[in-house]
Short mmCIF file of C-alpha atoms and ligand atoms in Angstrom, two decimals:
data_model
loop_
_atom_site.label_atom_id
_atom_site.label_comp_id
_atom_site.label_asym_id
_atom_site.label_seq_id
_atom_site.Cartn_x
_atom_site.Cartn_y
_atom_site.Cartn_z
CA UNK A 448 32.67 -6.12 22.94
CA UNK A 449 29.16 -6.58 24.40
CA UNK A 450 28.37 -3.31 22.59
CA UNK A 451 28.55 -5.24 18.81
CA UNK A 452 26.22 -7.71 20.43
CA UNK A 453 23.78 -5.57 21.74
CA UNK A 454 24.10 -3.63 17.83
CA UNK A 455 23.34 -7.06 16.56
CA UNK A 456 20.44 -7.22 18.75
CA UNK A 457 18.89 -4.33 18.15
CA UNK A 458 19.15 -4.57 14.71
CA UNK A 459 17.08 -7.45 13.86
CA UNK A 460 14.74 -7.15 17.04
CA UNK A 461 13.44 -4.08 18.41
CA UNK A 462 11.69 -4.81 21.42
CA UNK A 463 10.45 -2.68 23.99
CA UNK A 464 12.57 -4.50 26.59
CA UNK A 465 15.28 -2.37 25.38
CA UNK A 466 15.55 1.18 25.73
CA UNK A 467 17.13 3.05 22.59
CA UNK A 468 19.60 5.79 23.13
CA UNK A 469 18.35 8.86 22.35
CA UNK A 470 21.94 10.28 21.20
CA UNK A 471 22.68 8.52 18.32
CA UNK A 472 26.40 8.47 17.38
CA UNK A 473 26.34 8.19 13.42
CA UNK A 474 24.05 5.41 12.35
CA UNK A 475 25.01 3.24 15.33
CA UNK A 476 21.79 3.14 17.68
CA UNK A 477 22.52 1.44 20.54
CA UNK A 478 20.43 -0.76 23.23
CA UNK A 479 21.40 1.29 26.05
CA UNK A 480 20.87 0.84 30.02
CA UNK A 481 18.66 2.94 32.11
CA UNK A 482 19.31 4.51 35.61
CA UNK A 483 18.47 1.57 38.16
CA UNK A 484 17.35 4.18 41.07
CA UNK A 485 15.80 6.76 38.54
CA UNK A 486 13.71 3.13 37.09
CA UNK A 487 12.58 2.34 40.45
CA UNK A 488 10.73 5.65 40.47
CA UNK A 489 9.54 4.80 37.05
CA UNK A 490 11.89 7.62 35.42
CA UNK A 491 13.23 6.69 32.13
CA UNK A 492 16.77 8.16 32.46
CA UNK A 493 20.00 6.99 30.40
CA UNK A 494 22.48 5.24 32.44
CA UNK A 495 26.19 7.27 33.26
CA UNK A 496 28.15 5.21 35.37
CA UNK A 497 27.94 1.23 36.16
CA UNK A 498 28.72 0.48 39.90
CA UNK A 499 30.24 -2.77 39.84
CA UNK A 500 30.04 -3.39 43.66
CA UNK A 501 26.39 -2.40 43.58
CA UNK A 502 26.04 -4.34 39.92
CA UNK A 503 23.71 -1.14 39.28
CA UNK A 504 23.45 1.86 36.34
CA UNK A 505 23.42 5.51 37.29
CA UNK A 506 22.44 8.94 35.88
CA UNK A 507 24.16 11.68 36.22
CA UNK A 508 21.99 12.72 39.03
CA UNK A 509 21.91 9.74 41.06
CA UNK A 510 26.04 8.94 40.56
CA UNK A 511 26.34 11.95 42.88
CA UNK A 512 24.41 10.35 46.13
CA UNK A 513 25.82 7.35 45.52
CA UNK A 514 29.20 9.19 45.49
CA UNK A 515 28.29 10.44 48.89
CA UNK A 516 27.64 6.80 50.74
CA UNK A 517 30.01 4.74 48.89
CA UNK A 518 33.03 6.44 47.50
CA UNK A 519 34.67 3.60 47.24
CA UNK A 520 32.53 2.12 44.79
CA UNK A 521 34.52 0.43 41.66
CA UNK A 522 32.92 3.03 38.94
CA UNK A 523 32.71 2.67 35.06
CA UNK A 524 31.59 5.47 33.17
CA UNK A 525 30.78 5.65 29.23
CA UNK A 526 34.41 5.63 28.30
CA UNK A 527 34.19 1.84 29.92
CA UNK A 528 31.20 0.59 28.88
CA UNK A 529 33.51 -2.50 27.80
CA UNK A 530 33.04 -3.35 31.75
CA UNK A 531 29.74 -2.95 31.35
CA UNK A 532 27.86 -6.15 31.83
CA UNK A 533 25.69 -8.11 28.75
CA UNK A 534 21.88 -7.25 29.65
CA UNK A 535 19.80 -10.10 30.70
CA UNK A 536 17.82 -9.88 27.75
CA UNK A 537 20.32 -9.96 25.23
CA UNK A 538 22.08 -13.28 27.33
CA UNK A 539 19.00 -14.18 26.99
CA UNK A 540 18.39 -14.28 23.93
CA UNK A 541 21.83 -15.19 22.68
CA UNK A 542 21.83 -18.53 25.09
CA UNK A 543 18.34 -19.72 24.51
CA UNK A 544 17.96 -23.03 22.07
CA UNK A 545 16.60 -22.24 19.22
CA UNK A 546 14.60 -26.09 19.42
CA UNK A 547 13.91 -25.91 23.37
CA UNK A 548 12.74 -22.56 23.98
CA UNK A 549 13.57 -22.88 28.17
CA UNK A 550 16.79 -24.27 27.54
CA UNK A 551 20.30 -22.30 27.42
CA UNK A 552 23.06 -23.44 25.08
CA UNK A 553 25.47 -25.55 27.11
CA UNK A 554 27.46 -27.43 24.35
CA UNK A 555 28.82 -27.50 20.93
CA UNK A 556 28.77 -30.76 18.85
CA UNK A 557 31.38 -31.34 16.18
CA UNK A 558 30.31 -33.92 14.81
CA UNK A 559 27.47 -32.26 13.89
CA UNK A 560 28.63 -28.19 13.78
CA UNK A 561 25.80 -27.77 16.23
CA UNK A 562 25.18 -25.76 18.97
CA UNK A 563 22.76 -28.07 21.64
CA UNK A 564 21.14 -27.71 25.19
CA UNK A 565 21.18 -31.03 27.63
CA UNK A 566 17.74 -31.85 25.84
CA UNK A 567 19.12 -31.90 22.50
CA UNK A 568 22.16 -33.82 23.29
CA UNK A 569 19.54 -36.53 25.17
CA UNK A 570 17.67 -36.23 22.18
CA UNK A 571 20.07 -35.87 19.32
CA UNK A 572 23.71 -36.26 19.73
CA UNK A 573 24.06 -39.00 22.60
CA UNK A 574 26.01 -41.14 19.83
CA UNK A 575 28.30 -38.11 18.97
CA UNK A 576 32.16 -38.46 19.80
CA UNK A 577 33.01 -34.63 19.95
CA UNK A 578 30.44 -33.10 21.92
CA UNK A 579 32.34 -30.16 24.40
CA UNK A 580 30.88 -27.81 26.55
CA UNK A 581 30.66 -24.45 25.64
CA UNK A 582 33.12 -23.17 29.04
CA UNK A 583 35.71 -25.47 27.73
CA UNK A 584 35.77 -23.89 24.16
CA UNK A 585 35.94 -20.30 24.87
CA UNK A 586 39.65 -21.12 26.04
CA UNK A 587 40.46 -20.60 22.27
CA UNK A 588 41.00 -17.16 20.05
CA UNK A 589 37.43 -15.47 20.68
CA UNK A 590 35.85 -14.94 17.69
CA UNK A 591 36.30 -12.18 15.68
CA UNK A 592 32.68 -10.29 16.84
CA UNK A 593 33.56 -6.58 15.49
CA UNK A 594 33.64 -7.70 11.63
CA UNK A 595 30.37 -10.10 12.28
CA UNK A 596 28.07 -7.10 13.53
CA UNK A 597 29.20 -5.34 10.36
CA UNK A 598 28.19 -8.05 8.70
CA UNK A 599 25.04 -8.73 9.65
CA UNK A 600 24.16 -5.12 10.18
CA UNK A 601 25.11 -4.85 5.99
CA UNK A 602 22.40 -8.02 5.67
CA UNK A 603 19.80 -6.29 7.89
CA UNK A 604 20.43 -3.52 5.45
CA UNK A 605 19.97 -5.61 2.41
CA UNK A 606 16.92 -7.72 3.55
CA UNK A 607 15.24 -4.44 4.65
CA UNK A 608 15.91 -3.43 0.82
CA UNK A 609 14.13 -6.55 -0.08
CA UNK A 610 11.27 -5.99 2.33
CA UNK A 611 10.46 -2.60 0.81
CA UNK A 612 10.85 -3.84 -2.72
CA UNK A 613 8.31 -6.55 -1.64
CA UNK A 614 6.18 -3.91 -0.15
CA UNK A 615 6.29 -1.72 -3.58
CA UNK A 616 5.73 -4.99 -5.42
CA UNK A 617 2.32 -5.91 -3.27
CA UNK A 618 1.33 -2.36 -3.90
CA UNK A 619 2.19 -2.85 -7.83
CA UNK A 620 -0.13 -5.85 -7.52
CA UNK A 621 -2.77 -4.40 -5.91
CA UNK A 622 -2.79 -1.12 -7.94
CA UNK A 623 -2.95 -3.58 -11.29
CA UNK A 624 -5.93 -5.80 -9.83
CA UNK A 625 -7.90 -2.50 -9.57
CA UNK A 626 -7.13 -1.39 -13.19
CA UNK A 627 -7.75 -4.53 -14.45
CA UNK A 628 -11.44 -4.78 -12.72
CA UNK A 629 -11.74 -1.74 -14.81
CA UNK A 630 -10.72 -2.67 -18.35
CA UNK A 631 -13.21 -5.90 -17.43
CA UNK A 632 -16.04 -3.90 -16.62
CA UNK A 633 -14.99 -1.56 -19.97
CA UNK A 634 -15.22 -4.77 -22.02
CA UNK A 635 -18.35 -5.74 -20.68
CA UNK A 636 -19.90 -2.01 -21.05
CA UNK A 637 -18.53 -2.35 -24.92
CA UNK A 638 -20.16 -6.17 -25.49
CA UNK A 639 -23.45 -4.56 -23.84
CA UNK A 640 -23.40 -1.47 -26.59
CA UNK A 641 -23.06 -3.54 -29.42
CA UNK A 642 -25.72 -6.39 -27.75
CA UNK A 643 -28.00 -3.19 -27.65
CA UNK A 644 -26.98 -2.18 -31.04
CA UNK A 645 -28.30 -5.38 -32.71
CA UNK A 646 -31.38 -5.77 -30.82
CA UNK A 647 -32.35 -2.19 -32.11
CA UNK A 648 -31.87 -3.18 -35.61
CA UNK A 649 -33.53 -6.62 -35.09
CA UNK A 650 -36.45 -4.42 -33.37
CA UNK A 651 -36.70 -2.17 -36.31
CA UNK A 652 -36.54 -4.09 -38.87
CA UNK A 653 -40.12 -6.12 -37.00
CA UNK A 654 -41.83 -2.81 -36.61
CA UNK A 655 -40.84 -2.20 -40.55
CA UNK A 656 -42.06 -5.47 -41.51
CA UNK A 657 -45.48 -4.94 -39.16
CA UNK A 658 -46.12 -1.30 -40.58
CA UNK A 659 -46.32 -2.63 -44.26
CA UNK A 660 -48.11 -5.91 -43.30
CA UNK A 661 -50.34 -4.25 -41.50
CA UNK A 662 -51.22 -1.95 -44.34
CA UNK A 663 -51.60 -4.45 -46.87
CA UNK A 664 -54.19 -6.25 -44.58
CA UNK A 665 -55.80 -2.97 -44.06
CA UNK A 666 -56.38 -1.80 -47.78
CA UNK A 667 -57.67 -5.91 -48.28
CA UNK A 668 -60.31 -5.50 -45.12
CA UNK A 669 -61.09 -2.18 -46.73
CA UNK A 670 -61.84 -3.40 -50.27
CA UNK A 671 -63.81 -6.29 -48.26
CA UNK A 672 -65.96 -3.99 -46.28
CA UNK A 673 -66.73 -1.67 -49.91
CA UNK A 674 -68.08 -5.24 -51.50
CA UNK A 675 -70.09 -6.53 -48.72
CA UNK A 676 -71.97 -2.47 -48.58
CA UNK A 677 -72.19 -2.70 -52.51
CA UNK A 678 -73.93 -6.27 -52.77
CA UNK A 679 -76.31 -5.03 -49.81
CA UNK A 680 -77.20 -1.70 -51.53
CA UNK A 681 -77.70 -3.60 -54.70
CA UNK A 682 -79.48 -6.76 -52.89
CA UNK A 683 -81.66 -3.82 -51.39
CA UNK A 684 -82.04 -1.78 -55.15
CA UNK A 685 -83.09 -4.88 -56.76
CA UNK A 686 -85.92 -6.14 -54.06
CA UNK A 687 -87.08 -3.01 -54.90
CA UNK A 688 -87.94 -2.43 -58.69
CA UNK A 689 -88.94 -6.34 -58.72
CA UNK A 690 -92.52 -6.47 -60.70
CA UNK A 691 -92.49 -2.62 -60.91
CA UNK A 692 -92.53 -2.83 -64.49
CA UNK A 693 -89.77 -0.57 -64.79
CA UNK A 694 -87.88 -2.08 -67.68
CA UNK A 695 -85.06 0.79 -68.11
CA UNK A 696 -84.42 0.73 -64.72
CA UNK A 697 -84.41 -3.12 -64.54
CA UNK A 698 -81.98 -3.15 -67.05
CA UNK A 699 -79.41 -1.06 -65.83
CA UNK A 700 -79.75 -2.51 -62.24
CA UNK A 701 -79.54 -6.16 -63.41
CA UNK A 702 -75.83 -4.94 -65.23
CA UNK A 703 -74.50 -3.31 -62.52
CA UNK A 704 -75.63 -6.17 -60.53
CA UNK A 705 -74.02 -8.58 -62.75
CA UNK A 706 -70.42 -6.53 -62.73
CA UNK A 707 -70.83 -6.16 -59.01
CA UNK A 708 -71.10 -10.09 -58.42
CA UNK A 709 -68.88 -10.64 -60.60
CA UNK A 710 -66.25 -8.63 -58.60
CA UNK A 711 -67.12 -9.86 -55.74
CA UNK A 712 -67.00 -13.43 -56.71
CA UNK A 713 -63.48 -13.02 -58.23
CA UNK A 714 -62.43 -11.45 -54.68
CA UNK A 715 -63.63 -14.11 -52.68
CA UNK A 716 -62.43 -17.08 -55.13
CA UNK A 717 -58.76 -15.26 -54.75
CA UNK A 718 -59.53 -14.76 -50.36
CA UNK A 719 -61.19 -18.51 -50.40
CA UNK A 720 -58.71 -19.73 -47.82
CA UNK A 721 -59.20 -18.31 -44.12
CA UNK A 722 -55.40 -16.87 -43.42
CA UNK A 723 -54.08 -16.14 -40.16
CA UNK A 724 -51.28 -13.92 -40.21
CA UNK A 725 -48.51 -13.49 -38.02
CA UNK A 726 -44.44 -12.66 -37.72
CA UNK A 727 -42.09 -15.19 -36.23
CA UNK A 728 -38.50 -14.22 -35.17
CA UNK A 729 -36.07 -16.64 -35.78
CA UNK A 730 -32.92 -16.02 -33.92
CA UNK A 731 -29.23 -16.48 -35.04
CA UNK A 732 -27.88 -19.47 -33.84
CA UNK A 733 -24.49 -18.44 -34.54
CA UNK A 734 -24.38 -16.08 -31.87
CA UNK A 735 -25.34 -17.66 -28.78
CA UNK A 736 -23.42 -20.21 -29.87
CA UNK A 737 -20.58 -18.22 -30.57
CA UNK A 738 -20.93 -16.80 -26.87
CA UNK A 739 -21.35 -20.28 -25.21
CA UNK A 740 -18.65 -21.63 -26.55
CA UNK A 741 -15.88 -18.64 -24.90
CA UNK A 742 -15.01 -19.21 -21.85
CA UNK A 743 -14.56 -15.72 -20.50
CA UNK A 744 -14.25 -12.07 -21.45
CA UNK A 745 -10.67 -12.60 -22.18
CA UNK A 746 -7.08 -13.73 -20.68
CA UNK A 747 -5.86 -12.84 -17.42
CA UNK A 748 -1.99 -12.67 -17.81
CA UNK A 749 0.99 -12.26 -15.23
CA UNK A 750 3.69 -9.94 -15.48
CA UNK A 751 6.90 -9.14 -14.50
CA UNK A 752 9.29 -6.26 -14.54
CA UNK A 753 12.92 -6.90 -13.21
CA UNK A 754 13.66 -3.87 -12.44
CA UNK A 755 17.69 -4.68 -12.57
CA UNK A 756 19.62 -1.59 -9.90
CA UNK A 757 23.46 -1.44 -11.70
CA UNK A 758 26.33 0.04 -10.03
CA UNK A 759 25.02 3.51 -10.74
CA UNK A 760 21.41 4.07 -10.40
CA UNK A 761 20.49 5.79 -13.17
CA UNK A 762 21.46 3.21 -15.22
CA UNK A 763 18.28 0.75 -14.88
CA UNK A 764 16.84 -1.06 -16.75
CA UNK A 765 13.87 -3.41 -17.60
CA UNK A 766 13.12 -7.08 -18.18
CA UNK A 767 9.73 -8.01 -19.04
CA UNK A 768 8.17 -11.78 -18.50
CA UNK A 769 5.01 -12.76 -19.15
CA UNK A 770 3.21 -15.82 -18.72
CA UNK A 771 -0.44 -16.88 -18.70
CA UNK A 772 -2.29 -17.92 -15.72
ZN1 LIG B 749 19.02 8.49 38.21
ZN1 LIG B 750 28.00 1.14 44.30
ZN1 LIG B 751 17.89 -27.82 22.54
ZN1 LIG B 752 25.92 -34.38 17.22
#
């Protein structure tokens, strides 16, 4: 019987307290006992034979000199192991309270379906009217221990399931964070291109509007410069045919003079307030504002795939949820 427990114990905590068998029969893996004298010599060797007048485990080996000095050892080999006794650990850990750590179960309450140590009945259940020890209950049926280790092995089985499915979800999780850093970073690289887009055009269409502005002024400072050298060459022409009796001469040079003020006047009557030129940029409102006013690059949304197992597995099948977070 001890043998279910000890299954049950193994199954839901491995600890290195335990040794494992090394032959395992089926699926069954067993806690199994080592050779006391082989231990002593810090051998790991599987246990043979239980001595119960020695209360000690021996290999193969050892069963043999032990044979020699006490033959009359009561012997139990694997075919017995029901005679075997519980190991410490496993009484251990079966009679320890699960509230007081360094107390062993001593008595069952009824009242309350409760298993307690003396602290929890002080505590708990002193006003309790069914409250037996454990040594007086046993005297029943025993329980039924054979059908509860195959049933708790089948729910080790199942939560084990679980814990990988929770493992692939994590990884799911994980795998999806990293993508969606990506597709953010995408966005951002396409927002960027078009940013850069429109600050080209908005760049070229000021070096358009400089180019011709600038050329306009130009051909203006240009006629400017050809007046001011014409009225100087005629300002110096006249000063000198004055009194030179020249009449011909004098006449000409007193027309052209004329038509040259008279240009020259006209230009400066149409120039006869000082300009300063310059460009402004006025930028569009609607898009900063635009941009201010979202919040973020987009939505962040959670998923979730059922991924639902039926009776035969290739039948699956999905169930999407979605919600925004
Ligand atoms: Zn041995
Ligand atoms: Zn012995
Ligand atoms: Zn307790
Ligand atoms: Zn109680």
């Amino acid at each position: 019987m001890y043998r279910f427990l000890l299954n049950i114990y193994n199954k839901v905590f491995k600890t290195a307290t335990f040794s494992e068998s090394t032959v395992s029969k089926g699926s069954d893996s067993v806690i199994d006992f080592c050779c006391s004298p082989c231990q002593e010599h810090n051998i790991d060797q599987w246990a043979e034979f239980y001595c119960e007048n020695c209360l000690k485990f021996y290999c193969g080996k050892c069963i043999n000199l032990h044979g020699h000095l006490f033959g009359k050892h009561e012997m139990y080999g694997r075919g017995d192991t029901s005679k075997w006794p519980v190991p410490t650990e496993v009484k251990d850990f079966i009679q320890k309270c699960d509230l007081h750590e360094e107390q062993s179960i001593e008595m069952f309450c009824d009242d309350h379906s409760q298993l307690c140590c003396r602290k929890c009945v002080f505590l708990n259940h002193r006003q309790c009217a069914e409250v037996t020890l454990i040594s007086e209950l046993v005297k029943g049926p025993p329980p039924e221990l054979q059908q509860l280790s195959r049933d708790i092995q089948s729910l080790h089985v199942e939560l084990k399931k679980l814990q990988n499915n929770w493992d692939i979800n994590i990884q799911s999780l994980k795998a999806s964070y990293k993508k969606q850093l990506h597709e953010i970073g995408q966005t951002r690289q396409k927002i960027n291109t078009i940013l850069d887009e429109m600050e080209k055009t908005t760049m070229k269409e000021l070096d358009a509007r400089m180019t011709s502005l600038k050329a306009s002024l130009k051909s203006d400072l240009d006629k400017i410069i050809k007046l001011k050298n014409e009225t100087k060459q005629f300002g110096d022409a006249i000063h000198a045919i004055v009194d030179k009796g020249k009449e011909e001469i004098a006449f000409i040079a007193s027309k052209k003079c004329l038509e040259k003020m008279k240009q020259s006047e006209n230009f400066l009557k149409q120039n006869s307030v000082q300009i300063k030129s310059s460009l402004t940029f006025h930028a569009d409102a609607n898009v900063q504002q635009y941009l201010s006013k979202l919040s973020g690059l987009g939505k962040i949304a959670f998923v979730t795939k059922e991924l639902v197992h039926l009776d035969d597995p290739d039948q699956v099948f999905t169930v999407q949820g979605k919600s925004s977070m």
